[in-house]
Amino acid sequence: MAKIETILCALDFSEVSPKVAHYARLLSETLGARLVVLYVAPSLNQYVEFHVQASYIDNFVQGIVAGATETMDGFLKEHFPGQKVEGRVATGYAAEEILNTADEVKADMIILGTHGRKGIDKILFGSVAEKVIKSAKVPVLSMRPDQVK
């Protein structure tokens, strides 16, 4: 039987994130698993093609990462009190960074929320959860906001 020793919980700090965090906390406590919580900030490298100076983009992304790190610290204190948990902030494409981090921390499971986009939104924005589910080497637990209690 597979053993779950490390869980990666990917969050976007949306309204569903506390509910996703609750499941991650419950599973990690029940299984005695290490818990790594990840937020991925966009890299914005695609805007270099629009003649935006790279230094402006870098400064902007550094600001996002600093704010996200502060938000992560507060989120962990609020939703994982008394639990040993590792918070991480990465930059890049969300699905790619989630998969890379899962490999890096040797995650045995990934937990994430999904926006449940449909129609044109799904075509335009794609689905991070769908990309992770299709490419992950480990089981993925995904939750839609309207289905999480």
mmCIF file of N, CA and C in Angstrom:
data_model
loop_
_atom_site.group_PDB
_atom_site.id
_atom_site.type_symbol
_atom_site.label_atom_id
_atom_site.label_comp_id
_atom_site.label_asym_id
_atom_site.label_seq_id
_atom_site.Cartn_x
_atom_site.Cartn_y
_atom_site.Cartn_z
ATOM 1 N N MET A 1 0.834 -1.187 0.000
ATOM 2 C CA MET A 1 0.000 0.000 0.000
ATOM 3 C C MET A 1 0.875 1.245 0.000
ATOM 4 N N ALA A 2 0.474 2.227 -0.761
ATOM 5 C CA ALA A 2 1.242 3.468 -0.863
ATOM 6 C C ALA A 2 1.209 4.224 0.465
ATOM 7 N N LYS A 3 2.316 4.856 0.772
ATOM 8 C CA LYS A 3 2.395 5.652 1.993
ATOM 9 C C LYS A 3 2.492 7.123 1.602
ATOM 10 N N ILE A 4 1.698 7.936 2.262
ATOM 11 C CA ILE A 4 1.721 9.375 1.991
ATOM 12 C C ILE A 4 2.515 10.045 3.101
ATOM 13 N N GLU A 5 3.737 10.465 2.749
ATOM 14 C CA GLU A 5 4.630 11.087 3.719
ATOM 15 C C GLU A 5 4.727 12.592 3.548
ATOM 16 N N THR A 6 4.509 13.071 2.313
ATOM 17 C CA THR A 6 4.580 14.507 2.033
ATOM 18 C C THR A 6 3.406 14.901 1.157
ATOM 19 N N ILE A 7 2.702 15.951 1.578
ATOM 20 C CA ILE A 7 1.570 16.495 0.825
ATOM 21 C C ILE A 7 1.913 17.906 0.377
ATOM 22 N N LEU A 8 1.687 18.182 -0.900
ATOM 23 C CA LEU A 8 1.839 19.535 -1.428
ATOM 24 C C LEU A 8 0.444 20.116 -1.599
ATOM 25 N N CYS A 9 0.203 21.244 -0.959
ATOM 26 C CA CYS A 9 -1.078 21.947 -1.051
ATOM 27 C C CYS A 9 -0.850 23.250 -1.799
ATOM 28 N N ALA A 10 -1.409 23.350 -3.005
ATOM 29 C CA ALA A 10 -1.238 24.553 -3.828
ATOM 30 C C ALA A 10 -2.456 25.456 -3.642
ATOM 31 N N LEU A 11 -2.191 26.706 -3.283
ATOM 32 C CA LEU A 11 -3.256 27.669 -3.012
ATOM 33 C C LEU A 11 -3.108 28.910 -3.879
ATOM 34 N N ASP A 12 -4.238 29.590 -4.109
ATOM 35 C CA ASP A 12 -4.193 30.861 -4.833
ATOM 36 C C ASP A 12 -4.717 32.018 -3.982
ATOM 37 N N PHE A 13 -4.986 31.764 -2.712
ATOM 38 C CA PHE A 13 -5.505 32.745 -1.755
ATOM 39 C C PHE A 13 -6.886 33.274 -2.146
ATOM 40 N N SER A 14 -7.627 32.503 -2.927
ATOM 41 C CA SER A 14 -9.005 32.867 -3.265
ATOM 42 C C SER A 14 -9.919 32.433 -2.121
ATOM 43 N N GLU A 15 -11.224 32.625 -2.311
ATOM 44 C CA GLU A 15 -12.187 32.278 -1.266
ATOM 45 C C GLU A 15 -12.226 30.779 -0.961
ATOM 46 N N VAL A 16 -11.779 29.945 -1.880
ATOM 47 C CA VAL A 16 -11.779 28.499 -1.639
ATOM 48 C C VAL A 16 -10.521 28.038 -0.896
ATOM 49 N N SER A 17 -9.490 28.852 -0.843
ATOM 50 C CA SER A 17 -8.215 28.442 -0.236
ATOM 51 C C SER A 17 -8.340 27.974 1.220
ATOM 52 N N PRO A 18 -9.112 28.662 2.072
ATOM 53 C CA PRO A 18 -9.247 28.150 3.444
ATOM 54 C C PRO A 18 -9.864 26.750 3.494
ATOM 55 N N LYS A 19 -10.792 26.464 2.595
ATOM 56 C CA LYS A 19 -11.420 25.142 2.571
ATOM 57 C C LYS A 19 -10.434 24.083 2.091
ATOM 58 N N VAL A 20 -9.650 24.416 1.082
ATOM 59 C CA VAL A 20 -8.620 23.499 0.592
ATOM 60 C C VAL A 20 -7.593 23.256 1.702
ATOM 61 N N ALA A 21 -7.215 24.330 2.387
ATOM 62 C CA ALA A 21 -6.249 24.222 3.481
ATOM 63 C C ALA A 21 -6.781 23.313 4.588
ATOM 64 N N HIS A 22 -8.076 23.394 4.851
ATOM 65 C CA HIS A 22 -8.680 22.544 5.890
ATOM 66 C C HIS A 22 -8.497 21.068 5.552
ATOM 67 N N TYR A 23 -8.766 20.695 4.306
ATOM 68 C CA TYR A 23 -8.577 19.308 3.876
ATOM 69 C C TYR A 23 -7.103 18.905 3.954
ATOM 70 N N ALA A 24 -6.226 19.784 3.541
ATOM 71 C CA ALA A 24 -4.791 19.480 3.594
ATOM 72 C C ALA A 24 -4.339 19.269 5.035
ATOM 73 N N ARG A 25 -4.811 20.130 5.913
ATOM 74 C CA ARG A 25 -4.453 20.002 7.327
ATOM 75 C C ARG A 25 -4.982 18.693 7.893
ATOM 76 N N LEU A 26 -6.239 18.393 7.620
ATOM 77 C CA LEU A 26 -6.860 17.172 8.124
ATOM 78 C C LEU A 26 -6.108 15.931 7.639
ATOM 79 N N LEU A 27 -5.799 15.882 6.347
ATOM 80 C CA LEU A 27 -5.084 14.737 5.800
ATOM 81 C C LEU A 27 -3.670 14.623 6.357
ATOM 82 N N SER A 28 -2.964 15.744 6.437
ATOM 83 C CA SER A 28 -1.581 15.675 6.923
ATOM 84 C C SER A 28 -1.536 15.258 8.392
ATOM 85 N N GLU A 29 -2.483 15.756 9.186
ATOM 86 C CA GLU A 29 -2.514 15.359 10.598
ATOM 87 C C GLU A 29 -2.878 13.881 10.740
ATOM 88 N N THR A 30 -3.884 13.435 9.998
ATOM 89 C CA THR A 30 -4.348 12.049 10.073
ATOM 90 C C THR A 30 -3.255 11.073 9.641
ATOM 91 N N LEU A 31 -2.543 11.442 8.583
ATOM 92 C CA LEU A 31 -1.518 10.556 8.025
ATOM 93 C C LEU A 31 -0.133 10.765 8.631
ATOM 94 N N GLY A 32 0.022 11.828 9.429
ATOM 95 C CA GLY A 32 1.339 12.149 9.976
ATOM 96 C C GLY A 32 2.300 12.590 8.885
ATOM 97 N N ALA A 33 1.757 13.233 7.847
ATOM 98 C CA ALA A 33 2.554 13.621 6.682
ATOM 99 C C ALA A 33 3.091 15.047 6.815
ATOM 100 N N ARG A 34 4.231 15.260 6.226
ATOM 101 C CA ARG A 34 4.802 16.604 6.083
ATOM 102 C C ARG A 34 3.885 17.383 5.147
ATOM 103 N N LEU A 35 3.677 18.680 5.434
ATOM 104 C CA LEU A 35 2.812 19.502 4.604
ATOM 105 C C LEU A 35 3.577 20.711 4.078
ATOM 106 N N VAL A 36 3.558 20.850 2.762
ATOM 107 C CA VAL A 36 4.175 21.994 2.088
ATOM 108 C C VAL A 36 3.047 22.754 1.390
ATOM 109 N N VAL A 37 2.931 24.058 1.688
ATOM 110 C CA VAL A 37 1.892 24.892 1.089
ATOM 111 C C VAL A 37 2.561 25.829 0.087
ATOM 112 N N LEU A 38 2.024 25.879 -1.129
ATOM 113 C CA LEU A 38 2.646 26.622 -2.229
ATOM 114 C C LEU A 38 1.688 27.644 -2.824
ATOM 115 N N TYR A 39 2.213 28.835 -3.084
ATOM 116 C CA TYR A 39 1.512 29.844 -3.881
ATOM 117 C C TYR A 39 2.423 30.183 -5.056
ATOM 118 N N VAL A 40 1.861 30.263 -6.254
ATOM 119 C CA VAL A 40 2.651 30.589 -7.437
ATOM 120 C C VAL A 40 2.210 31.948 -7.972
ATOM 121 N N ALA A 41 3.150 32.902 -7.968
ATOM 122 C CA ALA A 41 2.909 34.227 -8.542
ATOM 123 C C ALA A 41 3.277 34.187 -10.021
ATOM 124 N N PRO A 42 2.538 34.902 -10.858
ATOM 125 C CA PRO A 42 2.882 34.905 -12.293
ATOM 126 C C PRO A 42 4.238 35.562 -12.523
ATOM 127 N N SER A 43 4.977 35.068 -13.509
ATOM 128 C CA SER A 43 6.310 35.621 -13.780
ATOM 129 C C SER A 43 6.233 36.879 -14.634
ATOM 130 N N LEU A 44 5.231 37.006 -15.465
ATOM 131 C CA LEU A 44 5.010 38.157 -16.352
ATOM 132 C C LEU A 44 6.070 38.296 -17.437
ATOM 133 N N ASN A 45 6.872 37.273 -17.669
ATOM 134 C CA ASN A 45 7.899 37.328 -18.716
ATOM 135 C C ASN A 45 7.317 37.544 -20.101
ATOM 136 N N GLN A 46 6.068 37.136 -20.303
ATOM 137 C CA GLN A 46 5.454 37.298 -21.618
ATOM 138 C C GLN A 46 5.309 38.764 -22.020
ATOM 139 N N TYR A 47 5.373 39.687 -21.052
ATOM 140 C CA TYR A 47 5.215 41.100 -21.369
ATOM 141 C C TYR A 47 6.485 41.757 -21.901
ATOM 142 N N VAL A 48 7.616 41.054 -21.843
ATOM 143 C CA VAL A 48 8.855 41.588 -22.404
ATOM 144 C C VAL A 48 8.683 41.807 -23.904
ATOM 145 N N GLU A 49 7.878 40.960 -24.544
ATOM 146 C CA GLU A 49 7.625 41.091 -25.976
ATOM 147 C C GLU A 49 6.904 42.394 -26.330
ATOM 148 N N PHE A 50 6.257 43.013 -25.358
ATOM 149 C CA PHE A 50 5.517 44.256 -25.602
ATOM 150 C C PHE A 50 6.372 45.491 -25.300
ATOM 151 N N HIS A 51 7.677 45.310 -25.315
ATOM 152 C CA HIS A 51 8.640 46.392 -25.102
ATOM 153 C C HIS A 51 8.521 47.030 -23.719
ATOM 154 N N VAL A 52 8.143 46.209 -22.745
ATOM 155 C CA VAL A 52 8.175 46.640 -21.360
ATOM 156 C C VAL A 52 9.540 46.237 -20.826
ATOM 157 N N GLN A 53 10.239 47.192 -20.239
ATOM 158 C CA GLN A 53 11.588 46.904 -19.769
ATOM 159 C C GLN A 53 11.564 45.786 -18.735
ATOM 160 N N ALA A 54 12.498 44.879 -18.894
ATOM 161 C CA ALA A 54 12.581 43.726 -17.990
ATOM 162 C C ALA A 54 12.731 44.166 -16.542
ATOM 163 N N SER A 55 13.451 45.274 -16.306
ATOM 164 C CA SER A 55 13.644 45.736 -14.928
ATOM 165 C C SER A 55 12.320 46.143 -14.287
ATOM 166 N N TYR A 56 11.399 46.731 -15.068
ATOM 167 C CA TYR A 56 10.080 47.089 -14.536
ATOM 168 C C TYR A 56 9.311 45.829 -14.146
ATOM 169 N N ILE A 57 9.378 44.845 -15.025
ATOM 170 C CA ILE A 57 8.683 43.589 -14.759
ATOM 171 C C ILE A 57 9.284 42.914 -13.527
ATOM 172 N N ASP A 58 10.611 42.860 -13.456
ATOM 173 C CA ASP A 58 11.276 42.237 -12.309
ATOM 174 C C ASP A 58 10.892 42.918 -11.000
ATOM 175 N N ASN A 59 10.881 44.258 -10.999
ATOM 176 C CA ASN A 59 10.506 44.996 -9.793
ATOM 177 C C ASN A 59 9.063 44.706 -9.400
ATOM 178 N N PHE A 60 8.178 44.656 -10.396
ATOM 179 C CA PHE A 60 6.774 44.375 -10.140
ATOM 180 C C PHE A 60 6.604 42.974 -9.551
ATOM 181 N N VAL A 61 7.274 41.986 -10.155
ATOM 182 C CA VAL A 61 7.184 40.605 -9.679
ATOM 183 C C VAL A 61 7.771 40.488 -8.273
ATOM 184 N N GLN A 62 8.872 41.187 -8.009
ATOM 185 C CA GLN A 62 9.461 41.171 -6.660
ATOM 186 C C GLN A 62 8.467 41.707 -5.633
ATOM 187 N N GLY A 63 7.716 42.731 -6.019
ATOM 188 C CA GLY A 63 6.674 43.268 -5.144
ATOM 189 C C GLY A 63 5.564 42.253 -4.900
ATOM 190 N N ILE A 64 5.170 41.549 -5.961
ATOM 191 C CA ILE A 64 4.140 40.512 -5.830
ATOM 192 C C ILE A 64 4.630 39.407 -4.896
ATOM 193 N N VAL A 65 5.869 38.983 -5.081
ATOM 194 C CA VAL A 65 6.426 37.902 -4.257
ATOM 195 C C VAL A 65 6.521 38.342 -2.797
ATOM 196 N N ALA A 66 6.945 39.567 -2.559
ATOM 197 C CA ALA A 66 7.034 40.065 -1.181
ATOM 198 C C ALA A 66 5.647 40.088 -0.536
ATOM 199 N N GLY A 67 4.660 40.578 -1.269
ATOM 200 C CA GLY A 67 3.292 40.603 -0.750
ATOM 201 C C GLY A 67 2.746 39.207 -0.537
ATOM 202 N N ALA A 68 3.037 38.301 -1.484
ATOM 203 C CA ALA A 68 2.559 36.922 -1.371
ATOM 204 C C ALA A 68 3.219 36.208 -0.195
ATOM 205 N N THR A 69 4.473 36.490 0.048
ATOM 206 C CA THR A 69 5.173 35.882 1.181
ATOM 207 C C THR A 69 4.541 36.329 2.491
ATOM 208 N N GLU A 70 4.215 37.605 2.578
ATOM 209 C CA GLU A 70 3.554 38.137 3.769
ATOM 210 C C GLU A 70 2.160 37.521 3.934
ATOM 211 N N THR A 71 1.430 37.421 2.828
ATOM 212 C CA THR A 71 0.105 36.797 2.850
ATOM 213 C C THR A 71 0.213 35.338 3.256
ATOM 214 N N MET A 72 1.211 34.636 2.738
ATOM 215 C CA MET A 72 1.425 33.227 3.077
ATOM 216 C C MET A 72 1.669 33.068 4.570
ATOM 217 N N ASP A 73 2.536 33.902 5.126
ATOM 218 C CA ASP A 73 2.845 33.820 6.561
ATOM 219 C C ASP A 73 1.572 33.981 7.395
ATOM 220 N N GLY A 74 0.756 34.978 7.056
ATOM 221 C CA GLY A 74 -0.495 35.195 7.776
ATOM 222 C C GLY A 74 -1.473 34.047 7.594
ATOM 223 N N PHE A 75 -1.550 33.523 6.370
ATOM 224 C CA PHE A 75 -2.453 32.418 6.067
ATOM 225 C C PHE A 75 -2.069 31.180 6.878
ATOM 226 N N LEU A 76 -0.777 30.884 6.937
ATOM 227 C CA LEU A 76 -0.311 29.709 7.678
ATOM 228 C C LEU A 76 -0.612 29.845 9.167
ATOM 229 N N LYS A 77 -0.408 31.027 9.719
ATOM 230 C CA LYS A 77 -0.692 31.248 11.145
ATOM 231 C C LYS A 77 -2.178 31.080 11.432
ATOM 232 N N GLU A 78 -3.021 31.562 10.520
ATOM 233 C CA GLU A 78 -4.466 31.496 10.730
ATOM 234 C C GLU A 78 -5.036 30.092 10.512
ATOM 235 N N HIS A 79 -4.589 29.398 9.482
ATOM 236 C CA HIS A 79 -5.222 28.144 9.094
ATOM 237 C C HIS A 79 -4.475 26.879 9.517
ATOM 238 N N PHE A 80 -3.255 27.037 10.009
ATOM 239 C CA PHE A 80 -2.479 25.880 10.462
ATOM 240 C C PHE A 80 -1.861 26.160 11.832
ATOM 241 N N PRO A 81 -2.652 26.660 12.782
ATOM 242 C CA PRO A 81 -2.065 27.005 14.085
ATOM 243 C C PRO A 81 -1.532 25.760 14.790
ATOM 244 N N GLY A 82 -0.317 25.882 15.293
ATOM 245 C CA GLY A 82 0.287 24.793 16.036
ATOM 246 C C GLY A 82 0.760 23.623 15.194
ATOM 247 N N GLN A 83 0.606 23.702 13.877
ATOM 248 C CA GLN A 83 1.038 22.605 13.010
ATOM 249 C C GLN A 83 2.322 23.010 12.299
ATOM 250 N N LYS A 84 3.233 22.063 12.209
ATOM 251 C CA LYS A 84 4.463 22.317 11.458
ATOM 252 C C LYS A 84 4.126 22.235 9.977
ATOM 253 N N VAL A 85 4.304 23.336 9.289
ATOM 254 C CA VAL A 85 3.976 23.416 7.864
ATOM 255 C C VAL A 85 5.008 24.319 7.195
ATOM 256 N N GLU A 86 5.362 23.982 5.977
ATOM 257 C CA GLU A 86 6.336 24.776 5.224
ATOM 258 C C GLU A 86 5.609 25.576 4.150
ATOM 259 N N GLY A 87 5.754 26.893 4.175
ATOM 260 C CA GLY A 87 5.152 27.752 3.160
ATOM 261 C C GLY A 87 6.183 28.129 2.112
ATOM 262 N N ARG A 88 5.773 28.111 0.848
ATOM 263 C CA ARG A 88 6.658 28.478 -0.256
ATOM 264 C C ARG A 88 5.928 29.404 -1.215
ATOM 265 N N VAL A 89 6.673 30.332 -1.794
ATOM 266 C CA VAL A 89 6.155 31.196 -2.853
ATOM 267 C C VAL A 89 7.091 31.033 -4.043
ATOM 268 N N ALA A 90 6.515 30.723 -5.208
ATOM 269 C CA ALA A 90 7.293 30.560 -6.432
ATOM 270 C C ALA A 90 6.748 31.514 -7.485
ATOM 271 N N THR A 91 7.511 31.720 -8.545
ATOM 272 C CA THR A 91 7.031 32.516 -9.675
ATOM 273 C C THR A 91 7.115 31.676 -10.936
ATOM 274 N N GLY A 92 6.167 31.889 -11.816
ATOM 275 C CA GLY A 92 6.153 31.153 -13.079
ATOM 276 C C GLY A 92 4.740 30.783 -13.463
ATOM 277 N N TYR A 93 4.639 29.772 -14.308
ATOM 278 C CA TYR A 93 3.328 29.261 -14.705
ATOM 279 C C TYR A 93 2.871 28.299 -13.617
ATOM 280 N N ALA A 94 1.670 28.506 -13.115
ATOM 281 C CA ALA A 94 1.202 27.792 -11.927
ATOM 282 C C ALA A 94 1.318 26.276 -12.053
ATOM 283 N N ALA A 95 0.765 25.692 -13.100
ATOM 284 C CA ALA A 95 0.783 24.229 -13.237
ATOM 285 C C ALA A 95 2.221 23.707 -13.254
ATOM 286 N N GLU A 96 3.053 24.366 -13.996
ATOM 287 C CA GLU A 96 4.462 23.963 -14.116
ATOM 288 C C GLU A 96 5.172 24.023 -12.762
ATOM 289 N N GLU A 97 4.955 25.106 -12.036
ATOM 290 C CA GLU A 97 5.616 25.279 -10.737
ATOM 291 C C GLU A 97 5.076 24.303 -9.696
ATOM 292 N N ILE A 98 3.785 24.004 -9.759
ATOM 293 C CA ILE A 98 3.206 23.020 -8.836
ATOM 294 C C ILE A 98 3.855 21.660 -9.080
ATOM 295 N N LEU A 99 3.950 21.269 -10.340
ATOM 296 C CA LEU A 99 4.558 19.975 -10.673
ATOM 297 C C LEU A 99 6.039 19.940 -10.311
ATOM 298 N N ASN A 100 6.759 21.028 -10.581
ATOM 299 C CA ASN A 100 8.185 21.095 -10.228
ATOM 300 C C ASN A 100 8.384 20.991 -8.717
ATOM 301 N N THR A 101 7.546 21.712 -7.969
ATOM 302 C CA THR A 101 7.667 21.689 -6.512
ATOM 303 C C THR A 101 7.305 20.311 -5.974
ATOM 304 N N ALA A 102 6.297 19.683 -6.553
ATOM 305 C CA ALA A 102 5.926 18.322 -6.129
ATOM 306 C C ALA A 102 7.109 17.378 -6.290
ATOM 307 N N ASP A 103 7.810 17.485 -7.412
ATOM 308 C CA ASP A 103 9.002 16.659 -7.627
ATOM 309 C C ASP A 103 10.092 17.007 -6.620
ATOM 310 N N GLU A 104 10.310 18.307 -6.425
ATOM 311 C CA GLU A 104 11.387 18.779 -5.546
ATOM 312 C C GLU A 104 11.204 18.315 -4.104
ATOM 313 N N VAL A 105 9.971 18.400 -3.587
ATOM 314 C CA VAL A 105 9.727 18.027 -2.192
ATOM 315 C C VAL A 105 9.374 16.548 -2.039
ATOM 316 N N LYS A 106 9.360 15.834 -3.181
ATOM 317 C CA LYS A 106 9.008 14.416 -3.203
ATOM 318 C C LYS A 106 7.606 14.190 -2.627
ATOM 319 N N ALA A 107 6.665 14.995 -3.117
ATOM 320 C CA ALA A 107 5.278 14.893 -2.657
ATOM 321 C C ALA A 107 4.672 13.564 -3.069
ATOM 322 N N ASP A 108 3.872 13.007 -2.182
ATOM 323 C CA ASP A 108 3.146 11.774 -2.454
ATOM 324 C C ASP A 108 1.698 12.066 -2.844
ATOM 325 N N MET A 109 1.281 13.326 -2.674
ATOM 326 C CA MET A 109 -0.062 13.759 -3.017
ATOM 327 C C MET A 109 -0.061 15.270 -3.210
ATOM 328 N N ILE A 110 -0.900 15.734 -4.131
ATOM 329 C CA ILE A 110 -1.084 17.167 -4.358
ATOM 330 C C ILE A 110 -2.539 17.487 -4.063
ATOM 331 N N ILE A 111 -2.757 18.566 -3.326
ATOM 332 C CA ILE A 111 -4.108 19.043 -3.046
ATOM 333 C C ILE A 111 -4.214 20.460 -3.586
ATOM 334 N N LEU A 112 -5.277 20.746 -4.348
ATOM 335 C CA LEU A 112 -5.468 22.096 -4.879
ATOM 336 C C LEU A 112 -6.936 22.384 -5.119
ATOM 337 N N GLY A 113 -7.237 23.643 -5.232
ATOM 338 C CA GLY A 113 -8.588 24.082 -5.569
ATOM 339 C C GLY A 113 -8.653 24.397 -7.047
ATOM 340 N N THR A 114 -9.866 24.472 -7.549
ATOM 341 C CA THR A 114 -10.059 24.845 -8.944
ATOM 342 C C THR A 114 -11.194 25.847 -9.008
ATOM 343 N N HIS A 115 -11.157 26.689 -10.017
ATOM 344 C CA HIS A 115 -12.194 27.708 -10.162
ATOM 345 C C HIS A 115 -13.448 27.163 -10.825
ATOM 346 N N GLY A 116 -13.369 25.985 -11.401
ATOM 347 C CA GLY A 116 -14.529 25.411 -12.065
ATOM 348 C C GLY A 116 -14.962 26.214 -13.272
ATOM 349 N N ARG A 117 -13.989 26.779 -13.990
ATOM 350 C CA ARG A 117 -14.315 27.572 -15.182
ATOM 351 C C ARG A 117 -14.953 26.711 -16.250
ATOM 352 N N LYS A 118 -15.852 27.344 -17.005
ATOM 353 C CA LYS A 118 -16.517 26.659 -18.102
ATOM 354 C C LYS A 118 -16.532 27.570 -19.310
ATOM 355 N N GLY A 119 -16.830 26.989 -20.443
ATOM 356 C CA GLY A 119 -17.028 27.763 -21.661
ATOM 357 C C GLY A 119 -15.814 28.566 -22.066
ATOM 358 N N ILE A 120 -16.052 29.823 -22.421
ATOM 359 C CA ILE A 120 -15.004 30.693 -22.962
ATOM 360 C C ILE A 120 -13.908 30.966 -21.939
ATOM 361 N N ASP A 121 -14.263 31.072 -20.654
ATOM 362 C CA ASP A 121 -13.239 31.284 -19.629
ATOM 363 C C ASP A 121 -12.233 30.141 -19.614
ATOM 364 N N LYS A 122 -12.740 28.911 -19.748
ATOM 365 C CA LYS A 122 -11.837 27.754 -19.739
ATOM 366 C C LYS A 122 -10.950 27.771 -20.977
ATOM 367 N N ILE A 123 -11.518 28.155 -22.115
ATOM 368 C CA ILE A 123 -10.735 28.223 -23.350
ATOM 369 C C ILE A 123 -9.652 29.296 -23.234
ATOM 370 N N LEU A 124 -10.017 30.464 -22.698
ATOM 371 C CA LEU A 124 -9.071 31.576 -22.600
ATOM 372 C C LEU A 124 -8.012 31.359 -21.518
ATOM 373 N N PHE A 125 -8.428 30.858 -20.349
ATOM 374 C CA PHE A 125 -7.520 30.776 -19.213
ATOM 375 C C PHE A 125 -6.984 29.373 -18.953
ATOM 376 N N GLY A 126 -7.618 28.377 -19.554
ATOM 377 C CA GLY A 126 -7.185 27.012 -19.295
ATOM 378 C C GLY A 126 -7.485 26.621 -17.870
ATOM 379 N N SER A 127 -7.007 25.502 -17.487
ATOM 380 C CA SER A 127 -7.234 25.025 -16.128
ATOM 381 C C SER A 127 -5.928 24.530 -15.543
ATOM 382 N N VAL A 128 -5.474 25.226 -14.511
ATOM 383 C CA VAL A 128 -4.257 24.800 -13.821
ATOM 384 C C VAL A 128 -4.479 23.405 -13.249
ATOM 385 N N ALA A 129 -5.632 23.202 -12.602
ATOM 386 C CA ALA A 129 -5.920 21.907 -11.995
ATOM 387 C C ALA A 129 -5.897 20.797 -13.043
ATOM 388 N N GLU A 130 -6.512 21.055 -14.193
ATOM 389 C CA GLU A 130 -6.549 20.048 -15.251
ATOM 390 C C GLU A 130 -5.140 19.690 -15.721
ATOM 391 N N LYS A 131 -4.296 20.703 -15.891
ATOM 392 C CA LYS A 131 -2.917 20.454 -16.327
ATOM 393 C C LYS A 131 -2.144 19.661 -15.273
ATOM 394 N N VAL A 132 -2.363 19.994 -14.003
ATOM 395 C CA VAL A 132 -1.674 19.271 -12.929
ATOM 396 C C VAL A 132 -2.155 17.829 -12.878
ATOM 397 N N ILE A 133 -3.476 17.637 -12.939
ATOM 398 C CA ILE A 133 -4.032 16.282 -12.883
ATOM 399 C C ILE A 133 -3.502 15.422 -14.025
ATOM 400 N N LYS A 134 -3.432 15.982 -15.220
ATOM 401 C CA LYS A 134 -2.975 15.219 -16.384
ATOM 402 C C LYS A 134 -1.488 14.887 -16.326
ATOM 403 N N SER A 135 -0.705 15.723 -15.661
ATOM 404 C CA SER A 135 0.752 15.545 -15.697
ATOM 405 C C SER A 135 1.384 15.056 -14.403
ATOM 406 N N ALA A 136 0.644 15.069 -13.313
ATOM 407 C CA ALA A 136 1.220 14.706 -12.014
ATOM 408 C C ALA A 136 1.611 13.237 -11.964
ATOM 409 N N LYS A 137 2.680 12.976 -11.233
ATOM 410 C CA LYS A 137 3.170 11.609 -11.047
ATOM 411 C C LYS A 137 2.566 10.983 -9.788
ATOM 412 N N VAL A 138 1.788 11.786 -9.054
ATOM 413 C CA VAL A 138 1.188 11.337 -7.795
ATOM 414 C C VAL A 138 -0.305 11.675 -7.812
ATOM 415 N N PRO A 139 -1.087 11.101 -6.900
ATOM 416 C CA PRO A 139 -2.510 11.425 -6.844
ATOM 417 C C PRO A 139 -2.744 12.911 -6.578
ATOM 418 N N VAL A 140 -3.832 13.430 -7.164
ATOM 419 C CA VAL A 140 -4.203 14.840 -6.997
ATOM 420 C C VAL A 140 -5.630 14.902 -6.473
ATOM 421 N N LEU A 141 -5.821 15.642 -5.390
ATOM 422 C CA LEU A 141 -7.144 15.905 -4.853
ATOM 423 C C LEU A 141 -7.490 17.339 -5.234
ATOM 424 N N SER A 142 -8.497 17.510 -6.084
ATOM 425 C CA SER A 142 -8.892 18.858 -6.492
ATOM 426 C C SER A 142 -10.309 19.134 -6.021
ATOM 427 N N MET A 143 -10.552 20.403 -5.647
ATOM 428 C CA MET A 143 -11.847 20.791 -5.109
ATOM 429 C C MET A 143 -12.347 22.052 -5.781
ATOM 430 N N ARG A 144 -13.594 22.015 -6.239
ATOM 431 C CA ARG A 144 -14.233 23.197 -6.801
ATOM 432 C C ARG A 144 -14.905 23.969 -5.686
ATOM 433 N N PRO A 145 -14.896 25.294 -5.765
ATOM 434 C CA PRO A 145 -15.463 26.124 -4.698
ATOM 435 C C PRO A 145 -16.922 25.794 -4.387
ATOM 436 N N ASP A 146 -17.709 25.476 -5.398
ATOM 437 C CA ASP A 146 -19.124 25.219 -5.169
ATOM 438 C C ASP A 146 -19.389 23.818 -4.620
ATOM 439 N N GLN A 147 -18.359 22.996 -4.548
ATOM 440 C CA GLN A 147 -18.541 21.632 -4.055
ATOM 441 C C GLN A 147 -17.837 21.400 -2.717
ATOM 442 N N VAL A 148 -17.119 22.390 -2.220
ATOM 443 C CA VAL A 148 -16.395 22.236 -0.963
ATOM 444 C C VAL A 148 -17.254 22.822 0.147
ATOM 445 N N LYS A 149 -17.463 22.028 1.199
ATOM 446 C CA LYS A 149 -18.288 22.486 2.334
ATOM 447 C C LYS A 149 -17.414 22.984 3.451
#
